[in-house]
Amino acid sequence: QKEVEQDPGPLSVPEGAIVSLNCTYSNSAFQYFMWYRQYSRKGPELLMYTYSSGNKEDGRFTAQVDKSSKYISLFIRDSQPSDSATYLCAMSQGSNYKLTFGKGTLLTVNP
Amino acid sequence: SQTIHQWPATLVQPVGSPLSLECTVEGTSNPNLYWYRQAAGRGLQLLFYSVGIGQISSEVPQNLSASRPQDRQFILSSKKLLLSDSGFYLCAWRPTFPGGEQFFGPGTRLTVL
């Protein structure tokens, strides 16, 4: 079983839709959870960073962590064409903060 | 504010040629630094990380090497490139205070022909 599983998509939604992106993981030692957005041919950009279980909201983005189920989600409200990108989940343990990434989900928001 | 630079942005090299990619970070001191490779359909692969000058940890055995000659400079090198070295190379930094997030540079796209 891979440490981090992420549905690669592609996911296509109309503008204004609510988008749900998900990752599951197997390593219960993961403590820090991140979501990155990567536009084509660009470096990943940190969107959300969470440490504990629960929800964290930033504008149209909400990150959700459920450590008991080993499941994290990113919700995008009122999606825009500019949200079209690949979304990567990432997580790390404590000591050296090496990140383990999902393979990314390609999202297209159609105007 | 902190910024991270990588160069060159794109590079086309013949098989067997040497490689040197550079990454520098501004606006912070003593960062943890990371080199990743991103190949199509394979996600981000951690190649090297460094917690200080001259301190390099290798994650994947290969013909690449890394060096950190200065606090905010990280270099990825190869003596002889292989076709399989093609990919998108990303440098990242992480602040030393507790926390897991890393911040990525713009990347270098390497094509080995």
CSV table of N, CA and C in Angstrom, one decimal, chain A residues 4 6 8 10 18 64 67 78 86 93 98 101-102:
chain,number,residue,atom,x,y,z
A,4,VAL,N,0.7,7.5,0.5
A,4,VAL,CA,-0.3,8.5,0.2
A,4,VAL,C,-1.0,8.2,-1.1
A,6,GLN,N,-3.9,9.5,-3.9
A,6,GLN,CA,-4.6,10.6,-4.3
A,6,GLN,C,-5.2,10.3,-5.7
A,8,PRO,N,-5.9,10.7,-9.3
A,8,PRO,CA,-5.3,11.6,-10.3
A,8,PRO,C,-6.3,12.4,-11.1
A,10,PRO,N,-8.6,13.0,-14.4
A,10,PRO,CA,-8.9,14.5,-14.2
A,10,PRO,C,-10.3,14.7,-13.8
A,18,ILE,N,-18.7,23.5,-6.3
A,18,ILE,CA,-17.9,23.2,-5.1
A,18,ILE,C,-17.1,22.0,-5.5
A,64,GLN,N,-9.5,20.0,5.5
A,64,GLN,CA,-10.1,19.1,6.5
A,64,GLN,C,-9.2,18.0,6.7
A,67,LYS,N,-7.6,12.5,11.3
A,67,LYS,CA,-6.5,11.6,11.6
A,67,LYS,C,-7.0,10.2,11.9
A,78,ASP,N,-17.2,28.1,-4.9
A,78,ASP,CA,-17.3,29.0,-6.0
A,78,ASP,C,-16.1,28.9,-6.9
A,86,THR,N,-3.2,21.5,-11.1
A,86,THR,CA,-3.0,20.2,-10.4
A,86,THR,C,-2.9,20.5,-8.9
A,93,GLN,N,6.2,13.8,8.8
A,93,GLN,CA,6.3,13.5,10.2
A,93,GLN,C,7.1,14.6,10.9
A,98,LYS,N,10.6,15.8,6.1
A,98,LYS,CA,10.5,15.4,4.7
A,98,LYS,C,9.0,15.2,4.3
A,101,PHE,N,4.3,13.2,-0.9
A,101,PHE,CA,3.3,13.8,-1.7
A,101,PHE,C,2.4,12.7,-2.3
A,102,GLY,N,1.1,13.1,-2.5
A,102,GLY,CA,0.3,12.4,-3.5
A,102,GLY,C,0.7,12.7,-4.9
